[in-house]
């Protein structure tokens, strides 16, 4: 009956398995780290005979027996197993004891652990007393006949079939040190009878192998083993041992029917009703453990940093935002870039008083992290609601302390959210500080950081353009609720910083520092020359609705690039059965003009022929006469559902052979093998499950395009020479060898009487169209510091 009740515990209340039969360790993370450090140093290196006595009965079961073996192996890690030091043997007991291997069988720690692993569960009744009598009769098999200390480690659940008191006393009278280790749901009272005195130092729990191995070492250190490692010490701590018991209790009295003395008569009566109940019995005790110093004890991390140990002598510090100038969380150096920086802080009712106070705390944290004594930046703060005020002029404070006192004095005003008006105002009046010397022009880049999480009640796009046209570098920081509006303000997703929750705002400080300093060093493709062509599938297989999504993808992608003749040029080709160039590489020279052109791209319908589109791009888009620039990386991005790709592999390879990367973005189900042939490499193939998910892959695709923009360039790929001219590389330049044609790129037919000749181009030259339709070449102007 008891067996059935225990089975019900396992089947119907798994939480009991987790909460019961354990020895709780009351330790914080720091102590656990010290226990772990001690485990790496522990090594009992005395002359010692250790005999494991493993319970292999059915009450233990095969699963718990395997855990007992694991625990025995863990204990071996704390023993210096050698013939002249620690020897280890093992006996398994159930109905009868069985010698698994004597103490002189194995010579090394690894051999002993392998022997323990090979031990097979036998099963039977729990005859602990018989196993102890076997040891009294046989001694420690293979041992050194009591010439060295003897340690007996009994691993059992303590549920013996008979009394173990007398044989346990006799074993201990022979000066054998006995450890009793509980496994599964142990009966601690019975195990206490087995253990040596003081019992709290000789009782362990196998459920936490690392802590139990530490406890064994701690006890042996005070008696037979050498002293603890330098700096390590043995300490006691409160612990709690638990036993799960099943008891019978009265549940109540219920009506039952009983017979009477009269024949054929019964009478009603009250009968007791019993039930079995699981009871968790707690045994408060004290345990012992060895703790060793670990590298974080000296508290090396400064300024609120958290020390994380790495082994015995190494650590690293997790530093708060604004710190980490060295490994010990020293304050970071101030911003290395020199800028005039104005924070434009929303103080309207939309952000609420709580949000306004959060922005003040954010500003103070930013100044702590970025503003040092020798900081080359000048900082100011403006507030806005219906009106705009500049309570802290740019450059008014030169140290963070006085600046933070001024921030503390800022008051919440409430009112409407007129972000557009605020942007115009700071563009006109935000940077009027006089230079230090009248004859020195203050030409530091001017940066405005907008802080808001409420939508504007007036238009922001035109006001933001007005500010950008006056050379203000706009960065917007806000919640995801206003993400779209922030992108309108900055005109560039890379200058938009979105936080997910109030605490996440403070985590964005390092990113804000990078964005501020990118004003003179644009990131990604903002500073890389690139000729980029989009090939968009406009066939009936894609459909009108999905084509609009592809067009929107091109529309939002262009914001990642600076569109002009010297940096990025973009062409757009749409195709179905035939390709159509919507605009060439040199058609549009600004982001706004490009945006208008993309919005006018039509849907075509009909079947798809991607191969024809790629051939068209090779012969009629990526050419010098259509605005392609020699010496500039070239990328083609194909946006498709995978239809009509059967004949696209060959033209794609032709593009690659001429130095033009082909990037394939496919949406929906398509044949991967065929697409790989078109892309040429898995690195240039992005497979997206649905059109709705396309937006989430934009950053990945742009990042890979930008990586390509930074790779080395072959000036003769693709061939800049027209009319079968041969491109010949020179040091930092190229020349076209013409036959029957002349001009820098063999663009003019040779008149009769003229001889063929070669044209030499200077480095960084590119072709441009003149107003009269003629072509001329010129050196690409060097980028100024601010583009």
PDB file of C-alpha atoms in Angstrom, residues 332-341 366-379 395 397-400 403 444 513 516-517:
ATOM      1  CA  UNK A 332      34.460  57.268 -19.926  1.00  0.00           C
ATOM      2  CA  UNK A 333      36.343  60.022 -21.641  1.00  0.00           C
ATOM      3  CA  UNK A 334      34.240  62.878 -22.891  1.00  0.00           C
ATOM      4  CA  UNK A 335      33.037  63.025 -26.466  1.00  0.00           C
ATOM      5  CA  UNK A 336      36.081  63.134 -28.704  1.00  0.00           C
ATOM      6  CA  UNK A 337      34.295  65.131 -31.373  1.00  0.00           C
ATOM      7  CA  UNK A 338      33.916  68.897 -31.202  1.00  0.00           C
ATOM      8  CA  UNK A 339      30.284  69.941 -31.775  1.00  0.00           C
ATOM      9  CA  UNK A 340      27.792  72.617 -30.801  1.00  0.00           C
ATOM     10  CA  UNK A 341      25.063  70.483 -29.275  1.00  0.00           C
ATOM     11  CA  UNK A 366      24.464  61.894 -20.554  1.00  0.00           C
ATOM     12  CA  UNK A 367      26.531  64.814 -19.238  1.00  0.00           C
ATOM     13  CA  UNK A 368      28.200  62.573 -16.635  1.00  0.00           C
ATOM     14  CA  UNK A 369      29.187  60.178 -19.390  1.00  0.00           C
ATOM     15  CA  UNK A 370      30.167  62.668 -22.104  1.00  0.00           C
ATOM     16  CA  UNK A 371      31.176  66.029 -20.665  1.00  0.00           C
ATOM     17  CA  UNK A 372      34.685  66.157 -19.212  1.00  0.00           C
ATOM     18  CA  UNK A 373      36.928  69.057 -18.248  1.00  0.00           C
ATOM     19  CA  UNK A 374      38.597  69.224 -21.631  1.00  0.00           C
ATOM     20  CA  UNK A 375      35.531  68.334 -23.673  1.00  0.00           C
ATOM     21  CA  UNK A 376      35.598  70.066 -27.071  1.00  0.00           C
ATOM     22  CA  UNK A 377      31.792  70.230 -27.263  1.00  0.00           C
ATOM     23  CA  UNK A 378      29.451  73.056 -26.282  1.00  0.00           C
ATOM     24  CA  UNK A 379      26.054  72.000 -24.945  1.00  0.00           C
ATOM     25  CA  UNK A 395      28.385  76.796 -24.448  1.00  0.00           C
ATOM     26  CA  UNK A 397      28.537  75.811 -19.008  1.00  0.00           C
ATOM     27  CA  UNK A 398      31.994  74.293 -19.312  1.00  0.00           C
ATOM     28  CA  UNK A 399      31.711  71.716 -16.529  1.00  0.00           C
ATOM     29  CA  UNK A 400      29.140  69.008 -15.883  1.00  0.00           C
ATOM     30  CA  UNK A 403      25.343  72.254 -15.997  1.00  0.00           C
ATOM     31  CA  UNK A 444      31.891  73.507 -35.209  1.00  0.00           C
ATOM     32  CA  UNK A 513      27.196  59.493 -28.357  1.00  0.00           C
ATOM     33  CA  UNK A 516      26.495  62.815 -32.377  1.00  0.00           C
ATOM     34  CA  UNK A 517      30.073  62.114 -33.399  1.00  0.00           C
TER      35      UNK A 517
END
